[in-house]
Amino acid sequence: TQLLEQSPQFLSIQEGENLTVYCNSSSVFSSLQWYRQEPGEGPVLLVTVVTGGEVKKLKRLTFQFGDARKDSSLHITAAQTGDTGLYLCAGEFGNEKLTFGTGTRLTIIP
Amino acid sequence: DVKVTQSSRYLVKRTGEKVFLECVQDMDHENMFWYRQDPGLGLRLIYFSYDVKMKEKGDIPEGYSVSREKKERFSLILESASTNQTSMYLCASKTQGAGGLYEQYFGPGTRLTVT
């Protein structure tokens, strides 16, 4: 079973600060997705990255896929309280299934 | 809007009971999944299904079974509930195709407590 490690596990920062969370694996992904989950809800897809070195932006969120397709990062600029949630990366290894990371629980303090 | 619904948001059962968790999706998706979510462990795949009456084991199938008699409905069954099955259970569906290129749509989850 492939494992995805996310770091940090918990992150609490002030509104307006920048932050980066990471997703790492020892295996090569075919593609990688980032999801956000709010309390009492299921995860919702934010982005899919496919190509090594790919960078995608979603407003204040920047997603990067490592050149070797073994890691990914999510950078948030000028964090807002609405960014609070659990961020999950999920890697696909060439079949119909996703393997989810352990998650980063982000809290933005007003 | 894609909708995945789960039969219960909260459920409390006793050890040894048979438990049914139901999931329904309205997007005619071929693939459906059951995960459990525990703090620090992320989402772990229990079972998934590619089509009606088709099922495959995920990473942690022990103690669980599934049923898919209709395309829109995927049921998770705990034959004899145990306290270590206390968890959040999430159902998801997606259209068929390379796993990472299509979004998985999740239900709101069922928080199951086994006492």
Short mmCIF file of C-alpha atoms in Angstrom, two decimals:
data_model
loop_
_atom_site.label_atom_id
_atom_site.label_comp_id
_atom_site.label_asym_id
_atom_site.label_seq_id
_atom_site.Cartn_x
_atom_site.Cartn_y
_atom_site.Cartn_z
CA THR A 1 0.00 0.00 0.00
CA GLN A 2 1.39 3.38 -1.01
CA LEU A 3 1.62 5.95 1.76
CA LEU A 4 1.22 9.69 1.54
CA GLU A 5 2.61 11.76 4.38
CA GLN A 6 1.33 15.29 4.90
CA SER A 7 3.05 17.92 7.00
CA PRO A 8 2.46 19.60 9.23
CA GLN A 9 -0.38 17.65 10.79
CA PHE A 10 -1.70 20.81 12.49
CA LEU A 11 -1.12 24.45 11.61
CA SER A 12 -2.54 27.51 13.31
CA ILE A 13 -1.69 30.98 11.99
CA GLN A 14 -2.97 34.54 12.05
CA GLU A 15 -5.19 35.88 9.33
CA GLY A 16 -3.11 37.57 6.62
CA GLU A 17 -0.07 35.30 6.97
CA ASN A 18 1.24 32.94 4.30
CA LEU A 19 1.61 29.20 4.73
CA THR A 20 2.72 26.07 2.90
CA VAL A 21 1.67 22.48 3.49
CA TYR A 22 3.32 19.43 1.99
CA CYS A 23 2.42 16.03 0.66
CA ASN A 24 5.14 13.41 0.14
CA SER A 25 5.36 9.84 -1.07
CA SER A 26 8.10 7.36 -1.85
CA SER A 27 6.16 6.31 -4.96
CA VAL A 28 5.51 8.13 -8.22
CA PHE A 29 1.97 9.40 -8.72
CA SER A 30 0.14 9.30 -12.02
CA SER A 31 -1.73 12.35 -10.79
CA LEU A 32 -2.47 14.10 -7.53
CA GLN A 33 -5.50 15.89 -6.15
CA TRP A 34 -5.98 18.29 -3.25
CA TYR A 35 -9.25 18.31 -1.31
CA ARG A 36 -10.56 20.53 1.49
CA GLN A 37 -12.92 19.22 4.11
CA GLU A 38 -14.95 21.38 6.45
CA PRO A 39 -16.47 20.11 9.71
CA GLY A 40 -19.50 17.91 9.16
CA GLU A 41 -18.96 17.68 5.42
CA GLY A 42 -17.22 15.41 2.97
CA PRO A 43 -14.01 16.51 1.18
CA VAL A 44 -14.38 18.76 -1.86
CA LEU A 45 -11.91 18.80 -4.73
CA LEU A 46 -9.72 21.90 -5.09
CA VAL A 47 -7.36 20.92 -7.90
CA THR A 48 -5.83 18.08 -9.91
CA VAL A 49 -2.19 18.14 -11.05
CA VAL A 50 -0.86 15.69 -13.59
CA THR A 51 2.47 16.82 -15.04
CA GLY A 52 5.74 16.89 -13.10
CA GLY A 53 6.64 20.49 -12.24
CA GLU A 54 3.10 21.68 -12.87
CA VAL A 55 1.89 24.75 -11.00
CA LYS A 56 -1.79 25.65 -10.69
CA LYS A 57 -3.33 28.69 -9.05
CA LEU A 58 -6.77 29.00 -7.54
CA LYS A 59 -7.13 32.59 -6.32
CA ARG A 60 -4.81 32.78 -3.27
CA LEU A 61 -3.95 29.07 -3.40
CA THR A 62 -0.95 27.81 -5.39
CA PHE A 63 -0.46 24.11 -5.97
CA GLN A 64 2.80 22.62 -7.17
CA PHE A 65 3.56 19.09 -8.33
CA GLY A 66 7.15 17.97 -7.84
CA ASP A 67 9.31 17.32 -10.89
CA ALA A 68 9.60 13.64 -9.99
CA ARG A 69 5.84 13.41 -9.28
CA LYS A 70 6.50 12.12 -5.75
CA ASP A 71 5.53 15.24 -3.83
CA SER A 72 3.28 18.26 -3.90
CA SER A 73 2.79 21.49 -1.99
CA LEU A 74 -0.06 23.87 -1.34
CA HIS A 75 0.78 27.51 -0.63
CA ILE A 76 -1.83 29.93 0.66
CA THR A 77 -1.16 33.67 0.43
CA ALA A 78 -2.77 36.08 2.90
CA ALA A 79 -4.78 33.42 4.69
CA GLN A 80 -8.40 34.14 5.55
CA THR A 81 -10.65 32.58 8.18
CA GLY A 82 -12.58 30.91 5.37
CA ASP A 83 -9.46 28.86 4.60
CA THR A 84 -9.86 26.96 7.87
CA GLY A 85 -10.36 23.26 7.29
CA LEU A 86 -8.71 19.89 6.76
CA TYR A 87 -6.57 19.73 3.62
CA LEU A 88 -6.09 16.31 2.09
CA CYS A 89 -3.87 15.27 -0.77
CA ALA A 90 -4.80 12.16 -2.75
CA GLY A 91 -2.55 10.35 -5.20
CA GLU A 92 -3.47 8.06 -8.03
CA PHE A 93 -1.01 5.32 -8.86
CA GLY A 94 -2.36 4.12 -12.17
CA ASN A 95 -5.71 2.58 -11.32
CA GLU A 96 -9.19 3.72 -10.42
CA LYS A 97 -8.36 4.28 -6.77
CA LEU A 98 -7.03 7.23 -4.83
CA THR A 99 -4.71 6.96 -1.83
CA PHE A 100 -5.33 9.78 0.62
CA GLY A 101 -2.78 11.50 2.78
CA THR A 102 -2.98 11.89 6.52
CA GLY A 103 -4.24 15.47 6.28
CA THR A 104 -3.25 18.92 7.53
CA ARG A 105 -5.71 20.60 9.86
CA LEU A 106 -5.44 24.35 9.25
CA THR A 107 -6.85 26.97 11.61
CA ILE A 108 -6.78 30.65 10.67
CA ILE A 109 -7.08 32.94 13.68
CA PRO A 110 -8.89 36.24 13.09
CA ASP B 1 -25.29 19.63 -8.80
CA VAL B 2 -23.89 16.21 -7.98
CA LYS B 3 -25.39 14.82 -4.86
CA VAL B 4 -24.18 11.96 -2.74
CA THR B 5 -26.39 11.25 0.23
CA GLN B 6 -25.83 8.98 3.18
CA SER B 7 -28.67 7.49 5.17
CA SER B 8 -27.61 8.76 8.58
CA ARG B 9 -25.35 11.52 9.88
CA TYR B 10 -25.00 9.94 13.32
CA LEU B 11 -25.48 6.35 14.41
CA VAL B 12 -24.97 4.58 17.72
CA LYS B 13 -24.90 0.79 17.77
CA ARG B 14 -24.05 -1.92 20.25
CA THR B 15 -21.20 -4.40 19.89
CA GLY B 16 -22.29 -7.40 17.86
CA GLU B 17 -25.12 -5.65 16.02
CA LYS B 18 -25.38 -5.82 12.24
CA VAL B 19 -25.09 -2.31 10.81
CA PHE B 20 -26.12 -1.05 7.39
CA LEU B 21 -24.81 2.23 5.97
CA GLU B 22 -26.52 3.36 2.80
CA CYS B 23 -25.21 5.68 0.10
CA VAL B 24 -27.06 7.03 -2.92
CA GLN B 25 -25.69 9.15 -5.80
CA ASP B 26 -27.72 10.91 -8.48
CA MET B 27 -25.11 11.41 -11.22
CA ASP B 28 -25.19 7.97 -12.86
CA HIS B 29 -21.57 7.41 -11.79
CA GLU B 30 -20.12 3.97 -12.40
CA ASN B 31 -17.66 4.00 -9.49
CA MET B 32 -18.56 4.17 -5.82
CA PHE B 33 -16.35 3.99 -2.76
CA TRP B 34 -16.55 3.53 1.00
CA TYR B 35 -13.88 5.06 3.21
CA ARG B 36 -13.39 5.42 6.91
CA GLN B 37 -11.74 8.51 8.34
CA ASP B 38 -9.85 8.51 11.62
CA PRO B 39 -7.73 11.32 13.12
CA GLY B 40 -4.14 11.18 11.95
CA LEU B 41 -4.84 8.37 9.48
CA GLY B 42 -6.61 10.25 6.69
CA LEU B 43 -9.16 8.42 4.56
CA ARG B 44 -8.69 4.68 4.16
CA LEU B 45 -10.48 2.76 1.45
CA ILE B 46 -12.68 -0.09 2.65
CA TYR B 47 -14.37 -1.28 -0.57
CA PHE B 48 -15.16 0.07 -3.99
CA SER B 49 -17.37 -0.89 -6.88
CA TYR B 50 -16.93 -0.38 -10.64
CA ASP B 51 -20.43 -1.42 -11.59
CA VAL B 52 -23.60 -3.05 -10.37
CA LYS B 53 -22.86 -6.28 -8.51
CA MET B 54 -19.11 -5.63 -8.86
CA LYS B 55 -16.97 -5.02 -5.81
CA GLU B 56 -13.32 -4.96 -4.91
CA LYS B 57 -11.56 -4.88 -1.59
CA GLY B 58 -9.75 -1.74 -0.60
CA ASP B 59 -7.01 -1.42 1.96
CA ILE B 60 -9.00 -2.33 5.09
CA PRO B 61 -11.91 -4.66 4.16
CA GLU B 62 -11.76 -6.86 7.26
CA GLY B 63 -15.01 -6.81 9.20
CA TYR B 64 -16.95 -5.17 6.35
CA SER B 65 -18.94 -6.26 3.32
CA VAL B 66 -20.74 -4.30 0.60
CA SER B 67 -23.67 -4.59 -1.72
CA ARG B 68 -24.41 -2.86 -5.01
CA GLU B 69 -27.70 -4.07 -6.48
CA LYS B 70 -28.49 -0.79 -8.27
CA LYS B 71 -26.14 1.64 -9.95
CA GLU B 72 -27.07 4.55 -7.72
CA ARG B 73 -26.86 2.73 -4.39
CA PHE B 74 -23.85 1.31 -2.53
CA SER B 75 -24.27 -0.20 0.91
CA LEU B 76 -21.66 -0.89 3.56
CA ILE B 77 -22.41 -3.67 6.00
CA LEU B 78 -20.78 -4.32 9.34
CA GLU B 79 -21.70 -7.95 10.00
CA SER B 80 -20.95 -7.77 13.73
CA ALA B 81 -20.02 -4.30 14.87
CA SER B 82 -17.03 -3.89 17.15
CA THR B 83 -15.76 -0.91 19.10
CA ASN B 84 -12.75 -0.52 16.79
CA GLN B 85 -15.18 0.24 13.99
CA THR B 86 -16.19 3.48 15.68
CA SER B 87 -15.30 6.04 13.03
CA MET B 88 -16.49 8.51 10.40
CA TYR B 89 -17.64 6.68 7.25
CA LEU B 90 -17.57 8.51 3.94
CA CYS B 91 -19.13 7.40 0.69
CA ALA B 92 -17.95 8.78 -2.66
CA SER B 93 -18.76 8.37 -6.32
CA LYS B 94 -17.06 9.30 -9.57
CA THR B 95 -17.34 8.75 -13.25
CA GLN B 96 -15.22 5.93 -14.65
CA GLY B 97 -11.75 6.76 -15.86
CA ALA B 98 -8.22 7.22 -14.58
CA GLY B 99 -8.62 7.64 -10.84
CA GLY B 100 -6.84 10.91 -10.52
CA LEU B 101 -8.35 12.78 -13.44
CA TYR B 102 -11.91 12.83 -12.25
CA GLU B 103 -13.31 14.29 -9.09
CA GLN B 104 -14.62 12.04 -6.38
CA TYR B 105 -17.84 13.46 -4.95
CA PHE B 106 -18.30 12.75 -1.29
CA GLY B 107 -21.33 12.43 0.92
CA PRO B 108 -21.47 14.27 4.27
CA GLY B 109 -20.38 11.22 6.24
CA THR B 110 -21.89 9.00 8.91
CA ARG B 111 -20.36 9.18 12.36
CA LEU B 112 -20.77 5.68 13.78
CA THR B 113 -20.22 4.94 17.45
CA VAL B 114 -20.14 1.33 18.60
CA THR B 115 -20.56 0.88 22.35
#
